[in-house]
Amino acid sequence: MLPPPSSYICDTIPAARLATSSDPARSNGSDLTMTFESAPVLDDSDTDNASPSSDHDTEIDGPTSQQPPPRKLCVRHKRMADEGTNLRLQQSLDALPFQEREAVNAVWSNFSSSSHPRRALILQGLLTMCCFSQLSLLTEQLAHLIRIDPFTVLPREVSLKILGYLDATSLCRAAQVTRRWRCLADDNILWRGICEQHIGQKCHKCGWGLPILDKKRAYRPKSQSPCPSSISQPSSTQPPTTSNSLKRSADHSSDLVSPLLKRQRSETTTTPETPSLMEHASLSPPSSATVDTTSLSSSLLTPHPSAPLTPSATRPWKDVYSERMTIERNWRRGRCTVRTLKGHTDGVMCLQFSETLSHPAFPVLITGSYDRTVRVWNLETGVEFHCLKGHTRAVRALQFDEVKLITGSMDCTLKVWDWRRGKCIKTLNGHTEGVVCLNFDSNVLASGSVDSTIKVWNLRTGGAFTLRGHSDWVNAVQLWDSNPDSRASSTDASIFDVSGSASPIGSSASNASSQIDPGKMLFSASDDGTIKLWDLNLRTCVKQFTGHVGQVQSMKLLLAAECNDESAVEVVDQNQNPEPTGGSPSDVRKTPEQGNLLALNRKKPVLISGSLDNTIKLWDIETGKAVRTYFGHIEGVWAIASDKMRLVSGSHDRTIKVWSREDGGCTATLVGHQAAVSCLALGEDKIVSGSDDWSVKVWSFGG
C-alpha cells in the first residue's frame, strides 16, 4: 500500500551526469566520467523568499548555461552538502567501467526526477529485492544517516524548553557535546530554575537541598581588619587536654544520668596555676596604644550612616548553583577546614555569630566563658575586637542582635551591652542564683536560672514576672510566637537601646502582661528531665514533654518557615500511629489545655532537644510525643543546632555530629576538640563550636 502523498517538498541534490567534451576531465584526455552538480544551498534567512522549484532537476550541459534557481533542501541534504558526501560518491562512481557508470547514472537520474510518492514505491520495490547482506548494509548506513541534532533545527525557545526537563548533572553533560549545546545548556534561564528548585529547600525529585548563603547574594568586600597589638594572645599555660573540669568530670561519664558536678565548678575561683586577667593584660603595649586600638575597633564595628552602599554584582546562575553544590557535597562527605580561635583562659560556655549584619561587612562572633569575659571576634580573620568585662563569675548565656548584647552569668545577673562600643548599658537583677540561659525577641526577654525559675522581662514596659514549675536547673529557654498574625502593631522601642535610655524595671506586672502579644509562648528545658511549654499571657504551663531520662541541656525550635514540607508531613504520619493510652489526632486537638496552641491551622514547627542521656529527640508540639530519637553519641549531648538542611550536636565525648533530620542518620563526625563540646552554632557553610579546652573552632565547609 502506497503511503499518502506528502506536502513536504525537498529539492534534492541532482544525480550524477556523464561528463561532456567541454568538461575539464574530457579535455585532458581522461576517460568519460560522471560528475555531480553542486546545488546552491539557501541560508535560513533566504529560504522563505525563494520560490519552490520543481521536482525535476534540469541538467547543465555547457559552461554558458544559466545557473539553476536556488533549491530548498531538507535538513539531511543541507548536511550532505556540508560534509562533502557527493564528492566521495563521485570517486566511487569513477572507479566503475563506463557501461556500469551509465547504468547506475540512469537509476539515480530516474529516482532523482521522481516525485516523493514514486520514490517511496521505488524504495519499497528495492527493499523486496535486497538480500540480508544488502539489508545489513542499509542498517549500518541508516544508523548514521537518520541521526539528527535537534538543536540545529529547532528554535532556541523550543530547545530551552526541552533542556528544562533535565537535571543539573544532565545539563553539564549536554554542555560537553558541542559548542551550540554548551551555549544552550549554560543558559541563565535554565540554571535559575534549577537554583529555585534546590536553594533554600530540598528538591522533591532528588532530595538534595542547597544553602542560600545570604552573605553571597550581595557582594561584600573583604574586611580590612587590623591586628591590634593590644589584642590578647593565648596564654602560655596550655589548656587541659582532658575533660577534667568539675562540672563535667570524666569520672562520671559512665553515669551521665546522674547529676554532674557542674554546680561545684560554678563556685570555684581562678586557680593559682591559671594566669589572672591582670597578668594576662600586662603583656600588651602601653595604655595609649590600647586606647587608640580600642577606638579603631569601635569605629570598625559602629555603622556610619554616610557610608555608601556597595553595589551588588551579578553572576551566572550556573556559578551560583556550582558554588552551593560544592558546599553541600562537603557537608555530606564531612570535608572541611578547621581554624582555632584562642583568647579565653577557661572553658567556652556560650557563643553566637551573625553573617548578615548590615554593619560591619565582616561576620561577627561573640563568645562567653568561665573566665568571666565576653569576647567579640571578626569571624572572617579571627581577630578579637573587644573583651567585655563586668561579670564577677562565669558567663553562661548570651544573645545579640544589630543593637544590643545580653549576657547571663553565674553571678545571678543579666547585663545589656552595646557590643559595638564595648560598653555595659544596664544590669538586670532578679534571680537568686546563677543565670544559665536566656532568649529574647523584639519585646520579651526570658532567662532561666539555677534557682529553678524562669524570669520573663517585658522590653516595652520594663515589667517582669516569674514562672515556677521546674524542680531543677533551667538549662534552656526558647520564645515562640504561636500566632504571629495577632502580633501587636505597637512599635515601641526597647528600653535597652545603645543611647542608654533607662526606663526602670519596676512597672506593675499587670501592665507588663497586657503588653505581651497574644499567642506568645515559651519552651523551657530543665535538669529535671522535662520540657515545658508556657503561655506567657496566662503565665501557666500548658504542656509538658517527657521522654528524656537525663538532664535536658539544650533545645532548638524550628519555625514553620524553617521546616521542609517532607518533615511536616512525616511528623503528621508518625503521630497517627495508635497509642495504647492516647486518642486520635482529632481528639488531641480538642483537649482544653491546648487551646491557644492547637487551634492553628498551619504547618507545625519542630522542637529538637539534646540531653545527657546521650540522645537527641525530635518532638511533635501538638501531641507532646517524641517523633524520632537520634542515637550516636557515646556521652551526654550538651549543645544542638539545626536549620532546614541538617542538625548538628556537640557532646561530652568531644565530637560534633552532623545528622540528616529526615532519616535520622549521622552523615559526618567531626573530631578535634580536646574536651567536652559545650556550645555550638550552625551556619549555612560552617559550624562554630566552643569547648572546655578553652578554644573556639570554626569548621568551614566552603569550597
XYZ file of C-alpha atoms in Angstrom:
703
model
C 0.000 0.000 0.000
C 1.405 3.321 -1.001
C 1.887 5.957 1.651
C -0.348 9.021 1.366
C 1.145 11.858 -0.645
C 3.012 14.384 1.431
C 3.022 18.144 1.043
C 6.659 18.241 2.130
C 8.982 19.044 -0.794
C 12.789 18.762 -0.870
C 14.764 19.744 -3.941
C 17.382 17.076 -3.556
C 20.898 17.362 -4.814
C 20.861 16.369 -8.527
C 22.065 12.979 -9.641
C 25.371 12.340 -11.351
C 25.695 13.017 -15.069
C 28.005 11.970 -17.874
C 30.909 14.315 -18.498
C 30.877 16.169 -21.849
C 33.704 17.221 -24.134
C 33.745 20.654 -22.566
C 34.436 19.246 -19.123
C 37.967 19.526 -17.854
C 38.264 15.802 -17.416
C 37.444 15.202 -21.060
C 39.717 17.960 -22.369
C 42.619 16.393 -20.504
C 42.162 13.135 -22.377
C 40.822 11.191 -19.478
C 38.072 8.644 -19.719
C 34.497 9.671 -19.832
C 33.390 10.279 -16.253
C 30.207 11.103 -14.354
C 30.047 14.280 -12.276
C 27.694 15.584 -9.607
C 26.389 19.075 -9.876
C 26.759 21.267 -6.873
C 23.427 22.626 -5.754
C 23.350 26.075 -4.219
C 22.042 25.909 -0.666
C 19.957 28.715 0.693
C 20.689 30.362 4.004
C 17.949 30.248 6.583
C 17.323 33.933 6.032
C 16.757 33.444 2.306
C 14.698 30.290 2.437
C 11.370 31.985 2.942
C 11.908 34.323 -0.003
C 12.927 31.688 -2.540
C 10.342 30.241 -4.898
C 9.971 26.465 -4.800
C 11.397 24.644 -7.775
C 10.028 21.625 -9.489
C 10.890 18.095 -8.524
C 12.697 17.590 -11.806
C 16.291 18.825 -11.860
C 17.489 20.156 -15.236
C 20.994 19.118 -16.216
C 23.585 21.735 -17.160
C 25.302 20.699 -20.383
C 27.500 23.645 -21.176
C 29.527 26.260 -19.474
C 27.339 29.023 -20.882
C 24.150 27.620 -19.331
C 22.410 29.748 -16.771
C 22.653 28.924 -13.048
C 19.596 26.935 -11.909
C 17.291 28.590 -9.427
C 18.136 28.075 -5.743
C 16.796 24.882 -4.255
C 15.085 24.286 -0.941
C 16.892 21.429 0.727
C 15.809 19.389 3.693
C 17.967 19.146 6.807
C 19.685 15.988 5.627
C 20.686 17.317 2.226
C 21.984 20.514 3.766
C 24.205 18.370 5.953
C 25.322 16.304 2.941
C 26.365 19.457 1.129
C 28.386 20.494 4.162
C 30.008 17.090 4.664
C 31.106 16.574 1.046
C 29.212 13.298 0.687
C 28.754 13.730 -3.057
C 32.495 14.013 -3.638
C 33.129 10.620 -2.077
C 30.267 9.122 -4.036
C 31.656 10.560 -7.274
C 35.028 8.952 -6.609
C 33.376 5.558 -6.128
C 31.463 6.007 -9.359
C 34.578 6.920 -11.330
C 36.147 3.625 -10.381
C 33.497 1.674 -12.333
C 33.665 0.810 -16.087
C 31.862 3.154 -18.415
C 28.900 0.829 -19.046
C 28.265 0.324 -15.367
C 28.590 4.017 -14.713
C 25.956 4.677 -17.339
C 23.575 2.132 -15.847
C 23.996 3.480 -12.308
C 23.537 7.027 -13.526
C 20.278 6.033 -15.223
C 18.923 4.587 -11.951
C 19.951 7.642 -9.951
C 18.608 10.078 -12.534
C 15.274 8.282 -12.645
C 14.995 8.301 -8.848
C 16.064 11.938 -8.597
C 13.453 13.058 -11.120
C 10.657 11.141 -9.415
C 8.090 12.620 -7.092
C 8.062 11.655 -3.450
C 5.259 9.077 -3.763
C 7.082 7.450 -6.698
C 10.323 7.429 -4.718
C 8.571 5.585 -1.891
C 7.310 2.988 -4.360
C 10.788 2.513 -5.870
C 12.323 2.101 -2.418
C 9.737 -0.476 -1.377
C 10.493 -2.435 -4.515
C 14.235 -2.242 -3.925
C 13.803 -3.477 -0.357
C 11.982 -6.568 -1.588
C 14.922 -7.308 -3.891
C 17.595 -6.915 -1.200
C 19.222 -9.900 0.437
C 20.314 -9.882 4.078
C 23.737 -8.599 3.145
C 22.210 -5.553 1.486
C 19.755 -5.069 4.356
C 22.684 -5.230 6.777
C 24.439 -2.533 4.777
C 21.291 -0.420 4.875
C 21.002 -0.849 8.620
C 24.591 0.192 9.122
C 24.216 3.240 6.900
C 20.813 4.292 8.215
C 22.016 4.171 11.826
C 24.225 7.124 10.956
C 22.050 8.847 8.368
C 18.920 9.137 10.494
C 20.800 10.827 13.338
C 19.939 14.476 13.621
C 20.989 17.196 16.038
C 17.617 18.601 17.129
C 19.110 21.833 18.439
C 20.385 22.744 14.964
C 16.826 22.553 13.631
C 14.569 23.660 16.473
C 14.143 27.277 17.552
C 16.079 28.341 20.624
C 12.922 28.661 22.699
C 11.899 25.066 21.972
C 15.423 23.827 22.666
C 15.447 25.549 26.065
C 12.055 24.047 26.845
C 13.430 20.564 26.161
C 16.558 21.147 28.228
C 14.384 22.430 31.057
C 13.363 18.842 31.817
C 16.961 17.807 32.560
C 18.628 17.841 35.953
C 21.878 19.631 36.722
C 24.085 16.613 36.007
C 22.473 16.006 32.611
C 22.810 19.677 31.711
C 26.520 19.589 32.489
C 26.921 16.535 30.263
C 24.928 18.185 27.471
C 27.272 21.170 27.633
C 30.135 18.870 26.602
C 28.577 17.740 23.282
C 29.147 20.719 21.002
C 29.597 24.440 21.284
C 25.979 25.027 20.367
C 24.827 22.576 23.022
C 27.077 24.312 25.545
C 25.574 27.682 24.673
C 22.080 26.308 25.265
C 22.887 24.192 28.342
C 24.559 27.128 30.101
C 21.584 29.414 29.588
C 20.781 31.527 32.655
C 17.069 30.742 32.486
C 17.676 27.005 32.863
C 20.030 27.334 35.809
C 17.832 29.861 37.528
C 15.028 27.304 37.510
C 17.342 24.664 38.980
C 18.501 27.088 41.669
C 14.914 27.923 42.602
C 14.190 24.209 42.863
C 17.097 23.425 45.214
C 18.383 26.518 47.042
C 16.840 27.015 50.447
C 14.764 23.856 50.271
C 15.036 20.173 49.477
C 14.120 19.146 45.954
C 11.099 16.836 45.813
C 12.683 14.833 42.983
C 16.299 14.266 44.032
C 16.111 15.013 47.762
C 19.031 17.449 47.666
C 18.845 20.943 49.083
C 21.411 23.708 48.751
C 22.255 26.522 51.190
C 21.029 30.039 50.495
C 24.292 31.729 51.501
C 22.801 35.135 52.281
C 26.249 36.651 52.585
C 26.995 35.622 48.974
C 23.837 37.122 47.481
C 25.322 40.613 47.575
C 28.944 41.442 47.080
C 30.655 42.082 50.415
C 34.263 43.257 50.225
C 36.899 41.589 52.320
C 37.223 43.320 55.648
C 40.373 45.270 56.307
C 40.572 44.252 59.932
C 43.695 45.425 61.691
C 45.626 43.213 64.012
C 45.796 45.465 67.080
C 48.772 44.957 69.272
C 46.607 45.126 72.339
C 44.697 42.012 71.383
C 45.261 39.361 73.990
C 47.230 36.384 72.813
C 46.607 32.919 74.230
C 48.328 32.300 77.496
C 51.451 30.234 77.623
C 49.657 27.974 80.051
C 48.241 25.160 77.964
C 44.558 24.271 78.390
C 43.700 20.904 79.861
C 43.984 18.088 77.361
C 41.300 16.049 79.067
C 37.856 16.974 80.269
C 38.724 17.016 83.935
C 36.657 20.031 84.958
C 34.494 19.578 87.995
C 31.273 20.471 86.216
C 31.783 17.679 83.687
C 34.047 15.195 85.381
C 35.280 12.422 83.126
C 34.972 10.049 86.069
C 31.211 10.449 85.841
C 30.994 9.813 82.109
C 29.768 6.294 82.675
C 26.752 7.562 84.587
C 25.544 10.620 82.737
C 22.032 10.320 84.016
C 23.154 11.200 87.499
C 23.694 14.933 88.064
C 27.163 16.052 87.016
C 29.223 18.231 89.323
C 28.735 21.387 87.269
C 27.434 23.222 90.331
C 30.762 22.816 92.083
C 32.546 24.406 89.113
C 30.388 27.499 89.394
C 31.554 28.001 92.965
C 35.266 27.790 92.205
C 37.574 30.725 91.599
C 40.611 31.152 89.407
C 43.329 28.742 90.470
C 46.878 29.990 91.106
C 48.129 27.992 88.132
C 45.840 29.949 85.796
C 47.214 33.425 84.981
C 44.964 36.203 86.187
C 43.376 38.650 83.780
C 45.646 41.464 85.001
C 48.758 39.367 84.454
C 47.483 38.428 81.025
C 46.835 42.051 80.133
C 50.302 43.065 81.235
C 51.659 41.520 78.033
C 50.024 44.286 75.981
C 51.728 47.572 74.984
C 51.219 50.834 76.898
C 47.733 52.140 77.616
C 47.883 54.869 74.982
C 48.235 52.313 72.239
C 45.418 50.328 73.777
C 43.096 53.318 73.736
C 43.900 54.059 70.095
C 43.235 50.467 69.097
C 40.016 50.360 71.058
C 38.708 53.447 69.298
C 39.762 51.958 65.975
C 37.918 48.732 66.732
C 34.804 50.649 67.735
C 34.899 52.642 64.519
C 35.043 49.423 62.503
C 32.086 47.916 64.355
C 29.941 51.072 64.535
C 27.840 51.772 61.420
C 28.421 55.018 59.516
C 25.170 56.457 58.123
C 27.019 58.374 55.403
C 28.880 55.322 54.110
C 27.693 54.444 50.586
C 26.245 51.017 49.940
C 28.339 48.678 47.866
C 26.651 47.957 44.536
C 25.638 44.356 44.111
C 27.275 42.255 41.416
C 25.518 39.555 39.429
C 26.917 36.199 38.408
C 25.730 33.415 36.100
C 23.194 31.172 37.781
C 25.303 28.143 36.920
C 28.136 29.559 39.047
C 25.675 30.205 41.871
C 24.496 26.593 41.726
C 28.010 25.193 41.433
C 29.240 27.096 44.483
C 26.399 25.868 46.649
C 26.604 22.346 45.314
C 30.256 22.183 46.354
C 29.324 23.239 49.882
C 26.522 20.679 50.121
C 28.807 17.889 48.939
C 31.361 18.886 51.551
C 28.652 18.719 54.218
C 27.623 15.241 53.155
C 31.183 13.946 52.965
C 32.432 15.669 56.112
C 35.123 17.638 54.271
C 36.013 20.898 55.987
C 38.839 23.162 57.055
C 39.294 23.993 60.731
C 40.502 27.228 62.334
C 41.048 27.669 66.057
C 40.440 30.950 67.881
C 42.307 31.300 71.161
C 41.928 34.003 73.747
C 39.775 32.683 76.557
C 41.544 31.378 79.642
C 38.818 28.931 80.662
C 36.064 26.847 79.135
C 33.879 28.478 76.481
C 30.242 28.079 77.514
C 28.175 30.073 75.002
C 28.546 31.682 71.586
C 26.643 33.195 68.692
C 27.681 34.506 65.284
C 25.995 36.505 62.543
C 26.983 36.906 58.892
C 24.077 39.108 57.824
C 24.603 42.265 59.857
C 24.114 45.487 57.937
C 27.359 46.661 59.517
C 30.169 45.694 59.723
C 30.795 43.943 56.426
C 32.546 41.010 58.095
C 30.814 38.289 60.171
C 30.792 38.834 63.933
C 31.259 36.147 66.600
C 30.660 36.699 70.321
C 31.702 34.135 72.940
C 31.238 33.827 76.695
C 33.441 31.853 79.050
C 34.091 30.686 82.568
C 36.909 33.251 82.641
C 34.125 35.845 83.295
C 34.656 37.650 79.988
C 32.744 38.099 76.764
C 34.819 38.461 73.593
C 33.841 39.964 70.229
C 35.621 38.493 67.188
C 35.915 39.047 63.488
C 34.915 35.561 62.385
C 36.481 36.073 58.969
C 40.006 36.816 60.192
C 39.937 35.551 63.787
C 40.816 38.988 65.169
C 39.431 39.860 68.613
C 37.911 43.363 68.822
C 36.527 43.634 72.332
C 36.910 41.853 75.648
C 33.859 42.801 77.712
C 34.461 42.632 81.450
C 31.868 43.203 84.126
C 30.532 39.886 85.315
C 32.071 38.576 88.526
C 31.509 34.903 87.740
C 31.184 32.616 84.716
C 29.233 33.812 81.669
C 26.832 31.007 80.805
C 24.491 32.532 78.188
C 24.404 35.292 75.586
C 22.424 36.564 72.613
C 22.935 39.617 70.396
C 21.310 41.466 67.514
C 22.084 44.592 65.498
C 21.763 46.838 68.543
C 22.469 45.040 71.790
C 24.056 42.059 73.511
C 22.510 40.439 76.584
C 24.573 38.087 78.734
C 23.655 35.874 81.675
C 26.126 34.922 84.385
C 26.510 32.732 87.429
C 26.716 35.977 89.435
C 22.855 35.993 89.298
C 22.691 38.963 86.898
C 21.987 39.725 83.269
C 23.841 42.550 81.563
C 22.853 44.529 78.486
C 25.792 45.709 76.357
C 26.457 47.947 73.397
C 28.703 45.317 71.859
C 29.921 47.617 69.083
C 31.489 50.033 71.575
C 32.137 47.529 74.362
C 30.026 49.350 76.960
C 27.596 47.969 79.526
C 24.193 49.681 79.329
C 22.242 48.070 82.174
C 22.376 45.273 84.729
C 19.234 43.255 85.490
C 18.786 41.661 88.894
C 16.004 39.246 89.725
C 17.299 35.702 90.034
C 18.514 34.424 93.381
C 21.077 32.100 91.795
C 23.125 31.926 88.632
C 21.630 32.592 85.183
C 22.386 29.743 82.768
C 20.199 30.538 79.727
C 18.328 33.390 78.043
C 16.394 34.226 74.894
C 14.853 37.478 73.674
C 12.907 38.857 70.747
C 11.585 42.313 69.909
C 9.640 42.760 73.143
C 10.257 39.871 75.580
C 13.368 38.598 77.374
C 13.264 35.236 79.164
C 16.001 33.845 81.410
C 16.421 30.520 83.199
C 18.348 30.035 86.396
C 19.897 27.625 88.853
C 17.058 28.616 91.197
C 14.662 26.533 89.001
C 12.676 29.594 87.910
C 12.150 31.462 84.669
C 12.130 35.242 84.670
C 10.177 36.973 81.871
C 11.106 40.617 81.236
C 8.930 42.916 79.142
C 11.244 45.021 76.985
C 8.472 47.506 76.153
C 7.446 48.444 79.675
C 10.241 47.142 81.888
C 7.908 44.858 83.841
C 8.845 41.319 84.854
C 7.231 38.199 86.305
C 8.385 34.723 87.338
C 7.342 31.273 86.108
C 7.709 28.387 88.557
C 7.250 24.704 87.791
C 10.634 23.068 87.249
C 12.301 21.284 90.121
C 15.912 21.711 88.992
C 18.150 23.966 86.904
C 16.518 25.571 83.877
C 19.118 24.988 81.152
C 17.407 26.389 78.031
C 14.533 28.731 77.155
C 13.043 29.477 73.742
C 10.339 32.031 72.841
C 7.704 31.201 70.227
C 5.003 33.287 68.537
C 2.333 30.619 68.099
C 0.014 33.148 66.432
C 2.169 35.728 64.641
C -0.846 37.187 62.832
C -2.169 38.576 66.104
C 1.063 40.349 66.986
C 0.504 43.796 68.393
C 1.038 46.657 65.977
C 2.895 48.671 68.591
C 6.337 49.777 67.533
C 7.558 50.900 70.945
C 11.339 50.859 71.137
C 13.044 48.548 73.567
C 14.056 50.046 76.886
C 17.567 48.749 76.160
C 18.965 50.962 73.438
C 22.507 51.995 72.740
C 21.825 55.533 73.896
C 21.325 54.212 77.390
C 17.706 55.215 77.928
C 16.809 53.641 81.221
C 13.169 53.020 81.900
C 13.209 51.480 85.354
C 12.345 47.849 85.756
C 9.578 48.367 88.194
C 6.291 48.583 86.339
C 3.374 46.593 87.579
C 3.050 43.006 86.498
C -0.422 43.599 85.124
C 0.896 46.331 82.835
C 3.673 44.023 81.651
C 1.248 41.231 80.929
C -1.039 43.486 78.935
C 1.830 44.401 76.619
C 2.746 40.803 75.722
C 1.414 39.777 72.320
C -1.365 37.171 72.213
C -0.072 33.715 71.447
C 3.374 34.371 72.901
C 4.675 31.022 74.201
C 7.868 29.848 75.883
C 9.636 26.483 75.892
C 11.908 25.624 78.819
C 14.224 22.638 79.370
C 15.479 21.565 82.761
C 17.734 19.236 84.674
C 14.553 17.541 85.921
C 14.400 15.814 82.500
C 11.306 17.651 81.218
C 10.493 20.318 78.670
C 7.604 22.628 79.458
C 5.541 24.871 77.210
C 4.235 28.068 78.848
C 1.574 30.556 77.806
C 3.056 33.932 78.760
C -0.313 35.658 78.810
C -1.823 33.070 81.138
C 1.524 32.539 82.922
C 0.810 28.833 83.156
C 2.304 25.636 81.765
C 0.066 24.297 79.003
C 2.076 21.228 78.005
C 4.905 19.047 79.247
C 7.230 16.942 77.070
C 8.587 13.854 78.804
C 10.805 11.188 77.310
C 14.400 12.004 78.174
C 15.914 10.027 81.052
C 18.683 12.554 81.688
C 19.078 16.267 82.148
C 17.877 18.224 79.089
C 20.697 20.650 78.300
C 19.671 22.347 75.065
C 16.838 22.679 72.598
C 16.113 24.265 69.224
C 12.770 25.367 67.824
C 12.494 25.296 64.042
C 9.707 27.581 62.894
C 7.328 26.598 60.121
C 9.325 28.589 57.567
C 12.463 26.655 58.551
C 10.890 23.217 58.180
C 10.725 21.257 54.952
C 7.371 20.080 53.695
C 8.587 16.496 53.945
C 9.361 16.946 57.630
C 5.948 18.357 58.391
C 4.173 15.529 56.584
C 6.369 12.941 58.237
C 5.548 14.241 61.684
C 1.821 14.029 60.969
C 2.091 10.473 59.631
C 4.013 9.172 62.606
C 1.696 10.822 65.083
C -1.236 8.985 63.569
C 0.129 5.680 64.854
C -2.266 4.402 67.532
C -1.009 4.720 71.075
C -2.144 2.338 73.844
C -3.417 5.183 76.038
C -3.880 8.041 73.565
C -6.582 9.112 71.195
C -6.601 10.179 67.581
C -5.091 13.471 66.479
C -8.576 14.939 66.204
C -9.270 14.044 69.826
C -5.987 15.571 70.877
C -6.849 18.892 69.243
C -9.982 19.132 71.366
C -8.251 18.972 74.739
C -8.745 22.211 76.670
C -5.146 22.676 77.773
C -4.022 23.098 74.157
C -6.424 25.973 73.413
C -4.178 28.698 72.013
C -1.579 26.350 70.599
C -3.533 23.798 68.622
C -6.311 25.943 67.197
C -3.862 26.986 64.500
C -4.299 25.552 61.038
C -0.810 25.852 59.601
C 2.357 23.829 59.178
C 3.739 22.906 62.572
C 7.156 23.931 63.850
C 9.577 21.303 65.097
C 11.181 21.122 68.535
C 14.544 19.383 68.956
C 16.230 18.687 72.293
C 19.574 17.294 73.470
C 20.110 15.544 76.777
C 22.758 13.979 78.969
C 21.121 10.589 78.271
C 23.269 10.626 75.068
C 20.253 11.157 72.775
C 18.605 13.846 70.699
C 14.828 13.894 70.322
C 12.512 15.494 67.792
C 9.088 16.371 69.220
C 5.599 16.902 67.856
C 4.409 20.092 69.532
C 0.722 19.219 69.228
C 0.801 15.830 70.926
C 3.877 16.269 73.112
C 5.235 12.954 71.817
C 8.761 12.233 70.646
C 8.656 11.632 66.887
C 12.247 10.467 66.459
C 15.291 9.761 68.597
C 18.828 10.180 67.290
C 21.402 7.743 68.656
C 25.134 8.039 68.047
C 26.894 9.934 70.824
C 28.511 7.791 73.480
C 28.265 10.502 76.138
C 25.891 13.315 77.007
C 24.772 15.915 74.460
C 25.466 19.472 75.649
C 24.502 21.530 72.602
C 22.408 21.232 69.429
C 21.684 23.471 66.446
C 19.572 22.942 63.347
C 18.335 24.573 60.166
C 16.365 23.479 57.105
C 19.095 21.204 55.847
C 20.687 19.474 58.817
C 21.044 19.001 62.543
C 24.337 19.235 64.458
C 25.152 18.289 68.034
C 28.075 18.709 70.422
C 28.767 16.162 73.097
C 30.752 15.338 76.196
C 32.528 12.715 74.052
C 34.443 15.665 72.418
C 32.848 15.148 68.998
C 30.431 17.066 66.810
C 27.970 15.050 64.752
C 26.088 16.166 61.644
C 22.692 14.496 61.197
C 20.097 14.188 58.473
C 16.965 15.349 60.226
C 14.607 13.428 57.918
C 16.042 9.906 58.175
C 17.886 10.265 61.496
C 21.244 9.122 60.133
C 24.606 10.609 61.070
C 26.298 11.960 57.945
C 29.588 13.139 59.483
C 31.508 13.129 62.760
C 33.941 15.975 63.431
C 36.827 15.332 65.811
C 39.248 17.966 67.048
C 38.343 19.285 70.487
C 40.341 18.023 73.456
C 37.452 18.325 75.921
C 33.660 18.383 76.015
C 31.943 20.441 73.317
C 29.813 22.785 75.419
C 28.258 25.080 72.792
C 27.955 25.445 69.035
C 26.283 27.485 66.326
C 25.326 26.412 62.821
C 25.692 28.421 59.621
C 25.000 27.565 56.024
C 28.632 26.710 55.323
C 30.205 26.418 58.759
C 29.947 25.264 62.351
C 31.395 27.290 65.220
C 31.969 25.343 68.430
C 33.201 26.149 71.909
C 34.742 23.689 74.316
C 36.077 23.142 77.803
C 39.550 23.087 76.226
C 39.315 26.950 76.186
C 39.220 27.114 72.380
C 36.718 28.111 69.715
C 36.857 26.167 66.452
C 35.451 27.212 63.086
C 34.635 24.230 60.827
C 34.254 25.651 57.312
C 32.639 23.566 54.557
C 33.043 26.199 51.847
C 34.769 25.279 48.611
